[in-house]
mmCIF file of C-alpha atoms in Angstrom:
data_model
loop_
_atom_site.group_PDB
_atom_site.id
_atom_site.type_symbol
_atom_site.label_atom_id
_atom_site.label_comp_id
_atom_site.label_asym_id
_atom_site.label_seq_id
_atom_site.Cartn_x
_atom_site.Cartn_y
_atom_site.Cartn_z
ATOM 1 C CA MET A 910 73.388 145.844 44.629
ATOM 2 C CA VAL A 911 73.929 142.384 43.441
ATOM 3 C CA ALA A 912 72.713 141.321 40.084
ATOM 4 C CA ALA A 913 72.423 137.746 39.189
ATOM 5 C CA ALA A 914 74.138 137.306 35.952
ATOM 6 C CA SER A 915 73.275 133.968 34.649
ATOM 7 C CA VAL A 916 70.473 131.759 35.624
ATOM 8 C CA VAL A 917 71.351 128.577 34.008
ATOM 9 C CA VAL A 918 70.419 125.024 33.574
ATOM 10 C CA ALA A 919 73.105 122.720 32.498
ATOM 11 C CA VAL A 920 72.249 121.631 29.056
ATOM 12 C CA GLY A 921 74.199 118.613 28.042
ATOM 13 C CA THR A 922 74.229 119.074 24.365
ATOM 14 C CA VAL A 923 75.477 121.664 22.119
ATOM 15 C CA THR A 924 72.522 123.865 22.438
ATOM 16 C CA GLY A 925 72.828 127.476 22.969
ATOM 17 C CA THR A 926 73.543 129.889 25.615
ATOM 18 C CA MET A 927 72.498 129.963 29.128
ATOM 19 C CA SER A 928 70.083 132.073 30.996
ATOM 20 C CA ALA A 929 70.447 133.938 34.185
ATOM 21 C CA LEU A 930 68.201 133.868 37.149
ATOM 22 C CA GLU A 931 68.373 136.266 40.003
ATOM 23 C CA ASP A 932 68.627 134.843 43.409
ATOM 24 C CA GLY A 933 66.908 137.767 44.911
ATOM 25 C CA ARG A 934 70.100 139.535 45.611
ATOM 26 C CA GLY A 935 69.531 142.712 43.769
ATOM 27 C CA ALA A 936 66.487 144.250 42.357
ATOM 28 C CA ASP A 937 67.976 145.254 39.105
ATOM 29 C CA ALA A 938 70.414 142.451 39.028
ATOM 30 C CA ALA A 939 70.043 139.433 36.950
ATOM 31 C CA ARG A 940 72.266 136.657 38.083
ATOM 32 C CA PRO A 941 72.994 133.175 37.114
ATOM 33 C CA ARG A 942 70.796 130.490 38.395
ATOM 34 C CA ALA A 943 70.734 126.956 37.522
ATOM 35 C CA THR A 944 68.336 126.670 34.741
ATOM 36 C CA ARG A 945 68.881 125.845 31.212
ATOM 37 C CA ALA A 946 71.488 126.867 28.906
ATOM 38 C CA THR A 947 71.486 129.229 26.180
ATOM 39 C CA ARG A 948 75.007 128.798 26.638
ATOM 40 C CA ALA A 949 75.422 125.866 24.543
ATOM 41 C CA ASP A 950 76.722 122.964 26.375
ATOM 42 C CA VAL A 951 78.445 121.105 23.695
ATOM 43 C CA ARG A 952 78.102 117.553 24.528
ATOM 44 C CA PRO A 953 76.823 114.364 23.081
ATOM 45 C CA ALA A 954 73.524 114.559 24.769
ATOM 46 C CA PRO A 955 71.491 117.530 25.894
ATOM 47 C CA ALA A 956 71.021 117.980 29.522
ATOM 48 C CA PRO A 957 69.952 120.966 31.456
ATOM 49 C CA PRO A 958 73.031 122.557 32.987
ATOM 50 C CA PRO A 959 73.234 126.217 33.563
ATOM 51 C CA PRO A 960 73.602 127.601 30.099
ATOM 52 C CA ALA A 961 71.786 129.890 30.743
ATOM 53 C CA SER A 962 74.274 127.917 32.586
ATOM 54 C CA ALA A 963 75.152 124.857 30.628
ATOM 55 C CA ALA A 964 78.660 123.724 30.652
ATOM 56 C CA PRO A 965 80.624 121.668 28.210
ATOM 57 C CA SER A 966 83.355 119.478 29.329
ATOM 58 C CA SER A 967 86.634 118.307 27.984
ATOM 59 C CA ALA A 968 88.336 115.035 27.759
ATOM 60 C CA VAL A 969 91.962 115.608 28.427
ATOM 61 C CA PRO A 970 92.992 114.842 31.944
ATOM 62 C CA ALA A 971 94.928 117.570 33.552
ATOM 63 C CA PRO A 972 96.488 118.177 36.869
ATOM 64 C CA GLN A 973 93.892 118.884 39.467
ATOM 65 C CA VAL A 974 94.983 122.314 40.259
ATOM 66 C CA SER A 975 92.512 123.715 42.640
ATOM 67 C CA ALA A 976 90.982 126.881 41.460
ATOM 68 C CA GLY A 977 92.198 128.845 44.287
ATOM 69 C CA ALA A 978 92.684 125.862 46.500
ATOM 70 C CA SER A 979 95.416 127.574 48.320
ATOM 71 C CA GLY A 980 96.555 130.924 49.413
ATOM 72 C CA LYS A 981 96.000 134.227 47.829
ATOM 73 C CA PRO A 982 95.816 134.783 44.131
ATOM 74 C CA SER A 983 98.890 136.425 42.869
ATOM 75 C CA PRO A 984 98.095 138.680 39.988
ATOM 76 C CA GLY A 985 100.874 137.898 37.419
ATOM 77 C CA PRO A 986 102.943 140.273 35.438
ATOM 78 C CA THR A 987 101.365 143.515 34.542
ATOM 79 C CA GLY A 988 103.842 144.835 32.063
ATOM 80 C CA THR A 989 102.774 146.144 28.718
ATOM 81 C CA ARG A 990 102.008 143.811 25.880
ATOM 82 C CA THR A 991 100.655 144.059 22.402
ATOM 83 C CA ARG A 992 96.995 143.235 22.165
ATOM 84 C CA ARG A 993 95.935 141.079 19.270
ATOM 85 C CA ALA A 994 94.092 142.949 16.588
ATOM 86 C CA ALA A 995 90.355 142.399 16.578
ATOM 87 C CA PRO A 996 88.963 140.428 13.656
ATOM 88 C CA ALA A 997 88.351 142.623 10.663
ATOM 89 C CA LEU A 998 84.679 141.924 10.295
ATOM 90 C CA PRO A 999 81.824 141.687 12.795
ATOM 91 C CA THR A 1000 80.593 138.638 10.913
ATOM 92 C CA ARG A 1001 83.627 136.755 12.132
ATOM 93 C CA LEU A 1002 81.830 135.948 15.372
ATOM 94 C CA TYR A 1003 80.666 132.355 15.316
ATOM 95 C CA ARG A 1004 77.064 131.185 15.411
ATOM 96 C CA HIS A 1005 76.960 127.677 16.773
ATOM 97 C CA PRO A 1006 74.464 125.484 14.894
ATOM 98 C CA GLY A 1007 73.172 123.797 18.042
ATOM 99 C CA SER A 1008 70.975 126.084 20.133
ATOM 100 C CA GLN A 1009 67.508 126.042 21.595
ATOM 101 C CA VAL A 1010 66.325 128.903 19.413
ATOM 102 C CA LEU A 1011 67.565 127.210 16.230
ATOM 103 C CA ASP A 1012 65.906 123.973 17.291
ATOM 104 C CA TRP A 1013 62.628 125.844 17.811
ATOM 105 C CA VAL A 1014 62.829 127.654 14.477
ATOM 106 C CA ARG A 1015 63.469 124.409 12.612
ATOM 107 C CA ALA A 1016 60.584 122.695 14.361
ATOM 108 C CA HIS A 1017 58.051 125.512 13.805
ATOM 109 C CA PRO A 1018 58.302 126.688 10.191
ATOM 110 C CA GLY A 1019 54.630 127.653 10.142
ATOM 111 C CA ASP A 1020 54.461 129.609 13.367
ATOM 112 C CA PRO A 1021 53.672 133.298 12.687
ATOM 113 C CA ARG A 1022 56.512 134.304 15.019
ATOM 114 C CA THR A 1023 59.165 132.192 13.346
ATOM 115 C CA GLU A 1024 60.347 134.676 10.722
ATOM 116 C CA VAL A 1025 60.967 137.426 13.266
ATOM 117 C CA ILE A 1026 62.650 135.115 15.787
ATOM 118 C CA ALA A 1027 64.773 133.488 13.074
ATOM 119 C CA SER A 1028 65.998 136.709 11.490
ATOM 120 C CA ARG A 1029 66.524 138.757 14.631
ATOM 121 C CA ILE A 1030 67.699 136.146 17.146
ATOM 122 C CA ALA A 1031 68.522 132.752 15.643
ATOM 123 C CA ASP A 1032 70.689 134.232 12.896
ATOM 124 C CA GLN A 1033 72.921 136.079 15.360
ATOM 125 C CA PRO A 1034 76.129 134.629 16.835
ATOM 126 C CA ALA A 1035 75.838 133.867 20.544
ATOM 127 C CA ALA A 1036 77.905 132.404 23.342
ATOM 128 C CA VAL A 1037 78.083 128.708 24.062
ATOM 129 C CA TRP A 1038 77.904 127.854 27.764
ATOM 130 C CA PHE A 1039 79.587 124.959 29.512
ATOM 131 C CA THR A 1040 78.007 124.509 32.890
ATOM 132 C CA ASP A 1041 78.078 120.928 34.044
ATOM 133 C CA HIS A 1042 81.013 119.335 35.767
ATOM 134 C CA ASP A 1043 81.775 116.429 33.472
ATOM 135 C CA PRO A 1044 85.546 116.171 33.164
ATOM 136 C CA GLY A 1045 85.320 113.190 30.850
ATOM 137 C CA THR A 1046 83.729 115.090 27.969
ATOM 138 C CA ILE A 1047 84.464 118.773 28.469
ATOM 139 C CA ALA A 1048 87.547 118.875 26.240
ATOM 140 C CA SER A 1049 85.738 117.250 23.328
ATOM 141 C CA ARG A 1050 82.683 119.460 23.740
ATOM 142 C CA VAL A 1051 84.714 122.649 23.801
ATOM 143 C CA ARG A 1052 86.729 121.375 20.853
ATOM 144 C CA ALA A 1053 83.549 120.789 18.855
ATOM 145 C CA VAL A 1054 82.734 124.483 19.156
ATOM 146 C CA THR A 1055 86.211 125.859 18.515
ATOM 147 C CA ALA A 1056 86.807 123.497 15.600
ATOM 148 C CA GLY A 1057 83.474 124.451 14.056
ATOM 149 C CA ALA A 1058 84.374 128.110 14.335
ATOM 150 C CA ALA A 1059 87.859 127.557 12.913
ATOM 151 C CA ALA A 1060 86.396 125.788 9.904
ATOM 152 C CA GLN A 1061 84.426 128.959 9.137
ATOM 153 C CA ASP A 1062 87.283 131.314 10.073
ATOM 154 C CA ARG A 1063 85.132 132.845 12.792
ATOM 155 C CA VAL A 1064 85.589 133.605 16.465
ATOM 156 C CA PRO A 1065 83.608 131.547 18.999
ATOM 157 C CA VAL A 1066 82.523 132.800 22.408
ATOM 158 C CA VAL A 1067 82.569 130.151 25.138
ATOM 159 C CA VAL A 1068 81.460 130.536 28.742
ATOM 160 C CA ALA A 1069 83.120 128.548 31.524
ATOM 161 C CA TYR A 1070 80.554 128.234 34.326
ATOM 162 C CA ALA A 1071 81.446 125.493 36.783
ATOM 163 C CA ILE A 1072 83.098 127.217 39.748
ATOM 164 C CA PRO A 1073 82.117 125.556 43.049
ATOM 165 C CA GLY A 1074 79.330 127.400 44.846
ATOM 166 C CA ARG A 1075 78.398 129.457 41.820
ATOM 167 C CA ASP A 1076 75.420 131.755 42.306
ATOM 168 C CA CYS A 1077 75.805 131.511 46.096
ATOM 169 C CA GLY A 1078 73.114 128.854 46.335
ATOM 170 C CA GLY A 1079 70.695 130.580 43.962
ATOM 171 C CA ALA A 1080 68.916 129.090 40.997
ATOM 172 C CA SER A 1081 72.166 128.323 39.221
ATOM 173 C CA GLU A 1082 73.774 126.695 42.211
ATOM 174 C CA GLY A 1083 76.088 123.835 41.487
ATOM 175 C CA GLY A 1084 79.379 123.566 39.677
ATOM 176 C CA ALA A 1085 82.375 121.390 40.418
ATOM 177 C CA PRO A 1086 82.394 119.566 43.764
ATOM 178 C CA GLY A 1087 85.444 121.492 44.945
ATOM 179 C CA LEU A 1088 88.285 123.710 43.791
ATOM 180 C CA PRO A 1089 90.702 120.832 43.070
ATOM 181 C CA ALA A 1090 88.051 119.268 40.812
ATOM 182 C CA TYR A 1091 87.428 122.638 39.201
ATOM 183 C CA GLY A 1092 91.139 122.976 38.479
ATOM 184 C CA GLY A 1093 91.090 119.662 36.648
ATOM 185 C CA TRP A 1094 87.943 120.696 34.754
ATOM 186 C CA ILE A 1095 89.605 123.933 33.625
ATOM 187 C CA ASP A 1096 92.654 121.983 32.445
ATOM 188 C CA ARG A 1097 90.407 119.861 30.264
ATOM 189 C CA PHE A 1098 88.372 122.872 29.126
ATOM 190 C CA ALA A 1099 91.619 124.522 28.032
ATOM 191 C CA ALA A 1100 92.589 121.404 26.091
ATOM 192 C CA GLY A 1101 89.598 121.984 23.807
ATOM 193 C CA LEU A 1102 90.377 125.608 22.938
ATOM 194 C CA GLY A 1103 92.405 124.794 19.847
ATOM 195 C CA SER A 1104 94.849 127.322 18.395
ATOM 196 C CA GLY A 1105 92.563 129.895 16.798
ATOM 197 C CA GLU A 1106 91.005 133.046 18.176
ATOM 198 C CA VAL A 1107 88.440 132.376 20.883
ATOM 199 C CA ILE A 1108 86.776 134.553 23.508
ATOM 200 C CA VAL A 1109 86.382 133.003 26.954
ATOM 201 C CA VAL A 1110 83.873 134.511 29.387
ATOM 202 C CA LEU A 1111 85.240 133.159 32.646
ATOM 203 C CA GLU A 1112 82.703 132.369 35.361
ATOM 204 C CA PRO A 1113 79.889 134.950 35.390
ATOM 205 C CA ASP A 1114 79.187 136.203 38.942
ATOM 206 C CA ALA A 1115 82.177 134.406 40.431
ATOM 207 C CA ILE A 1116 83.803 137.684 41.438
ATOM 208 C CA ALA A 1117 80.979 140.207 41.677
ATOM 209 C CA GLN A 1118 78.893 137.746 43.639
ATOM 210 C CA SER A 1119 81.377 136.439 46.161
ATOM 211 C CA ASP A 1120 80.010 138.009 49.350
ATOM 212 C CA CYS A 1121 78.486 134.711 50.428
ATOM 213 C CA LEU A 1122 81.978 133.249 50.871
ATOM 214 C CA SER A 1123 84.206 133.517 53.912
ATOM 215 C CA ALA A 1124 87.399 135.534 53.489
ATOM 216 C CA ALA A 1125 89.424 132.327 53.180
ATOM 217 C CA ASP A 1126 87.050 130.771 50.661
ATOM 218 C CA ARG A 1127 86.962 133.975 48.641
ATOM 219 C CA ALA A 1128 90.754 134.087 48.507
ATOM 220 C CA ALA A 1129 90.815 130.444 47.412
ATOM 221 C CA ARG A 1130 88.241 131.096 44.699
ATOM 222 C CA PHE A 1131 90.147 134.101 43.413
ATOM 223 C CA ALA A 1132 93.407 132.139 43.348
ATOM 224 C CA SER A 1133 91.590 129.465 41.385
ATOM 225 C CA LEU A 1134 90.281 131.998 38.869
ATOM 226 C CA ALA A 1135 93.747 133.499 38.467
ATOM 227 C CA ARG A 1136 95.096 130.047 37.754
ATOM 228 C CA ALA A 1137 92.243 129.307 35.355
ATOM 229 C CA GLY A 1138 93.103 132.346 33.266
ATOM 230 C CA ARG A 1139 96.767 131.351 33.114
ATOM 231 C CA VAL A 1140 95.887 127.809 32.087
ATOM 232 C CA LEU A 1141 93.495 128.965 29.358
ATOM 233 C CA LYS A 1142 95.956 131.433 27.860
ATOM 234 C CA ALA A 1143 98.881 129.035 28.097
ATOM 235 C CA ALA A 1144 96.851 126.399 26.251
ATOM 236 C CA ASN A 1145 95.960 128.832 23.474
ATOM 237 C CA PRO A 1146 97.877 132.141 23.335
ATOM 238 C CA ARG A 1147 95.217 133.488 20.963
ATOM 239 C CA ALA A 1148 92.461 132.970 23.507
ATOM 240 C CA ARG A 1149 91.068 136.179 24.999
ATOM 241 C CA VAL A 1150 89.976 135.664 28.582
ATOM 242 C CA TYR A 1151 87.628 138.081 30.336
ATOM 243 C CA TYR A 1152 86.784 138.324 34.036
ATOM 244 C CA ASP A 1153 83.548 139.154 35.840
ATOM 245 C CA ALA A 1154 82.951 142.874 36.399
ATOM 246 C CA GLY A 1155 79.263 142.547 37.288
ATOM 247 C CA HIS A 1156 77.412 145.517 35.770
ATOM 248 C CA SER A 1157 76.973 149.258 36.105
ATOM 249 C CA GLY A 1158 74.159 148.935 38.635
ATOM 250 C CA TRP A 1159 76.067 146.746 41.061
ATOM 251 C CA ARG A 1160 79.366 147.531 42.781
ATOM 252 C CA ALA A 1161 81.326 150.774 42.541
ATOM 253 C CA PRO A 1162 84.057 150.529 39.855
ATOM 254 C CA ALA A 1163 86.952 150.805 42.324
ATOM 255 C CA GLU A 1164 85.438 148.154 44.585
ATOM 256 C CA GLN A 1165 84.906 145.743 41.696
ATOM 257 C CA ALA A 1166 88.399 146.440 40.374
ATOM 258 C CA ALA A 1167 89.913 145.557 43.756
ATOM 259 C CA LEU A 1168 88.211 142.164 43.645
ATOM 260 C CA LEU A 1169 89.194 141.620 40.015
ATOM 261 C CA ARG A 1170 92.815 142.357 40.822
ATOM 262 C CA GLN A 1171 92.820 139.660 43.492
ATOM 263 C CA ALA A 1172 91.508 137.197 40.914
ATOM 264 C CA GLY A 1173 94.313 137.885 38.431
ATOM 265 C CA ALA A 1174 92.354 140.099 36.034
ATOM 266 C CA ALA A 1175 95.137 142.710 35.895
ATOM 267 C CA SER A 1176 97.756 140.195 34.748
ATOM 268 C CA PRO A 1177 98.402 139.689 31.026
ATOM 269 C CA ALA A 1178 99.366 136.108 31.840
ATOM 270 C CA SER A 1179 95.758 135.338 32.721
ATOM 271 C CA SER A 1180 93.519 138.136 31.448
ATOM 272 C CA ASP A 1181 92.528 140.271 28.492
ATOM 273 C CA GLY A 1182 90.133 142.355 30.551
ATOM 274 C CA VAL A 1183 86.610 142.203 31.918
ATOM 275 C CA PHE A 1184 83.036 141.435 30.903
ATOM 276 C CA SER A 1185 79.873 143.111 32.150
ATOM 277 C CA ASN A 1186 76.079 143.009 31.994
ATOM 278 C CA VAL A 1187 75.831 139.263 31.465
ATOM 279 C CA SER A 1188 72.150 138.307 31.555
ATOM 280 C CA ASN A 1189 71.275 141.842 32.586
ATOM 281 C CA PHE A 1190 69.637 144.854 30.985
ATOM 282 C CA HIS A 1191 71.769 147.939 31.621
ATOM 283 C CA ARG A 1192 72.245 150.223 28.643
ATOM 284 C CA THR A 1193 75.364 149.863 26.553
ATOM 285 C CA ALA A 1194 76.351 153.503 27.099
ATOM 286 C CA ASP A 1195 76.239 153.005 30.870
ATOM 287 C CA GLU A 1196 78.288 149.827 30.627
ATOM 288 C CA ILE A 1197 80.927 151.537 28.490
ATOM 289 C CA VAL A 1198 81.427 154.242 31.100
ATOM 290 C CA TYR A 1199 81.419 151.720 33.938
ATOM 291 C CA ASP A 1200 83.805 149.282 32.253
ATOM 292 C CA ARG A 1201 86.318 152.009 31.486
ATOM 293 C CA GLN A 1202 86.204 153.112 35.113
ATOM 294 C CA VAL A 1203 86.764 149.533 36.259
ATOM 295 C CA LEU A 1204 89.693 149.128 33.869
ATOM 296 C CA ASP A 1205 91.239 152.404 34.987
ATOM 297 C CA ALA A 1206 90.985 151.340 38.621
ATOM 298 C CA LEU A 1207 92.187 147.826 37.834
ATOM 299 C CA GLY A 1208 95.552 148.846 36.478
ATOM 300 C CA GLY A 1209 97.613 146.363 34.514
ATOM 301 C CA PRO A 1210 98.452 146.653 30.805
ATOM 302 C CA ALA A 1211 96.882 149.581 28.990
ATOM 303 C CA ASP A 1212 95.471 147.227 26.383
ATOM 304 C CA LEU A 1213 93.144 145.379 28.750
ATOM 305 C CA GLY A 1214 89.634 145.775 27.380
ATOM 306 C CA ALA A 1215 86.004 144.915 28.064
ATOM 307 C CA VAL A 1216 83.213 142.987 26.411
ATOM 308 C CA ILE A 1217 79.549 143.803 27.070
ATOM 309 C CA ASP A 1218 76.494 141.553 26.926
ATOM 310 C CA THR A 1219 74.005 143.490 24.777
ATOM 311 C CA SER A 1220 71.534 140.688 24.214
ATOM 312 C CA ARG A 1221 68.567 142.215 26.065
ATOM 313 C CA ASN A 1222 69.519 145.781 26.940
ATOM 314 C CA GLY A 1223 67.851 147.700 24.125
ATOM 315 C CA ASN A 1224 65.475 149.462 26.520
ATOM 316 C CA GLY A 1225 67.761 149.493 29.515
ATOM 317 C CA ALA A 1226 67.059 148.026 32.960
ATOM 318 C CA PRO A 1227 63.518 148.294 34.384
ATOM 319 C CA ALA A 1228 63.059 151.252 36.719
ATOM 320 C CA ASP A 1229 61.662 148.956 39.406
ATOM 321 C CA GLY A 1230 64.721 146.727 39.328
ATOM 322 C CA ALA A 1231 62.854 143.677 38.001
ATOM 323 C CA TRP A 1232 65.288 141.044 36.755
ATOM 324 C CA CYS A 1233 63.182 138.007 35.863
ATOM 325 C CA ASP A 1234 62.036 138.270 32.241
ATOM 326 C CA PRO A 1235 60.821 141.845 32.795
ATOM 327 C CA ALA A 1236 58.297 143.170 30.301
ATOM 328 C CA GLY A 1237 59.177 145.955 27.905
ATOM 329 C CA ARG A 1238 62.747 144.852 27.215
ATOM 330 C CA LYS A 1239 64.146 144.521 23.719
ATOM 331 C CA LEU A 1240 67.199 143.268 21.896
ATOM 332 C CA GLY A 1241 70.347 145.344 22.216
ATOM 333 C CA ARG A 1242 73.152 145.921 19.745
ATOM 334 C CA THR A 1243 73.969 143.009 17.514
ATOM 335 C CA PRO A 1244 77.138 141.069 18.357
ATOM 336 C CA THR A 1245 80.297 142.521 16.857
ATOM 337 C CA LEU A 1246 84.047 142.660 17.371
ATOM 338 C CA ARG A 1247 84.182 146.194 16.002
ATOM 339 C CA THR A 1248 82.589 148.534 18.506
ATOM 340 C CA GLY A 1249 84.321 151.767 17.541
ATOM 341 C CA GLU A 1250 84.741 152.446 21.267
ATOM 342 C CA ALA A 1251 88.111 152.703 22.993
ATOM 343 C CA ARG A 1252 88.794 149.764 25.327
ATOM 344 C CA ILE A 1253 85.508 148.067 24.402
ATOM 345 C CA ASP A 1254 86.566 144.923 22.549
ATOM 346 C CA ALA A 1255 83.156 143.515 21.653
ATOM 347 C CA TYR A 1256 79.418 143.583 22.059
ATOM 348 C CA LEU A 1257 78.329 139.979 22.617
ATOM 349 C CA TRP A 1258 75.136 138.046 23.134
ATOM 350 C CA VAL A 1259 76.255 136.025 26.114
ATOM 351 C CA LYS A 1260 72.756 135.165 27.263
ATOM 352 C CA LEU A 1261 70.662 134.118 24.301
ATOM 353 C CA PRO A 1262 67.519 136.262 23.979
ATOM 354 C CA GLY A 1263 64.406 134.198 24.561
ATOM 355 C CA GLU A 1264 65.918 131.851 27.102
ATOM 356 C CA SER A 1265 63.886 132.536 30.197
ATOM 357 C CA ASP A 1266 65.077 133.703 33.602
ATOM 358 C CA GLY A 1267 62.341 131.539 35.076
ATOM 359 C CA CYS A 1268 59.221 133.723 34.880
ATOM 360 C CA ALA A 1269 58.156 133.665 31.209
ATOM 361 C CA GLY A 1270 59.092 129.988 31.074
ATOM 362 C CA ALA A 1271 61.184 127.386 32.836
ATOM 363 C CA PRO A 1272 64.588 128.750 33.868
ATOM 364 C CA GLY A 1273 66.951 128.583 30.916
ATOM 365 C CA ALA A 1274 64.337 127.213 28.537
ATOM 366 C CA PHE A 1275 63.740 128.899 25.212
ATOM 367 C CA THR A 1276 60.352 130.618 25.394
ATOM 368 C CA PRO A 1277 59.051 131.753 21.988
ATOM 369 C CA SER A 1278 56.573 134.285 23.342
ATOM 370 C CA TYR A 1279 59.341 135.995 25.338
ATOM 371 C CA ALA A 1280 61.741 135.845 22.392
ATOM 372 C CA TYR A 1281 59.130 137.351 20.067
ATOM 373 C CA ASP A 1282 58.418 140.206 22.491
ATOM 374 C CA LEU A 1283 62.150 141.016 22.642
ATOM 375 C CA ALA A 1284 62.588 140.800 18.885
ATOM 376 C CA ARG A 1285 59.558 142.576 17.533
#
């Protein structure tokens, strides 16, 4: 079953993470839709991209290498390598100061919900989404996040979400106008990564949700993603790049691994592993089992790992498969780079809790009542 991972609206400013909207593809799937971003789109002015899908842009022109504009993706070398040690402390994850939830907390000091939302959501580090195709500013917007994190000696999490045809025409539809343009956007995105540790969540749903593409278009997309990973890691060897594994309620592990392999996720030249459960609700324990199965089937270096979005999975996925701001959900494990689990590199808040899927509030918009229900 297909789960929409990230309903997003491109937010033009450095504001938070993005949200995911389901496009009706899978009952228990939450996928990206164009809504607003919880994924902070670091840019001079806020705009609604898909942060829940927002995308930052960079300023350095780069060759327009089409993300998969040609032929089949060739997975790169798969020999062993030494994985970088995870940061020593969970607190090393970076909390970007520009997010919708922080804006709300600052603007509502007297609201009875503020203390709970501030302490349980706003104070936690979360991903910053870059969802709009704006090649002129993406490098500087990404750099603003990575430089801010470096100044605090912390690790930022950035989400690249601008692949053409993202969300298969769902709520988060959009992205770059074509794969050549996407290749240039990725080049500029990479230029903003700096030289410190950074986690890159590369294109939620781009692999798990690729059934809407023809075989040729799918191969082109996967080639583009393989190239994107190589470009990101070449620009910053300390960047950790993770590829879309969907979630435990979607594709079978071997099936997802076969797609991931075509997109370069088994190659140390482009990948550090996979991510799962973005904007979804599946329990962490289920995701751990699933991710390990995907990694086993994927092959590649033994040190490939997985990161899991735990932002809203405290009560697991609804039994009825509801994906749009379902009632009864709660916050999951707090973000950390020390999971204590083999092959699980981090628990992250990729989708910021409180940013709506489109039912409790406008897609991608921070909705205090929803945030309070998750946090209390």
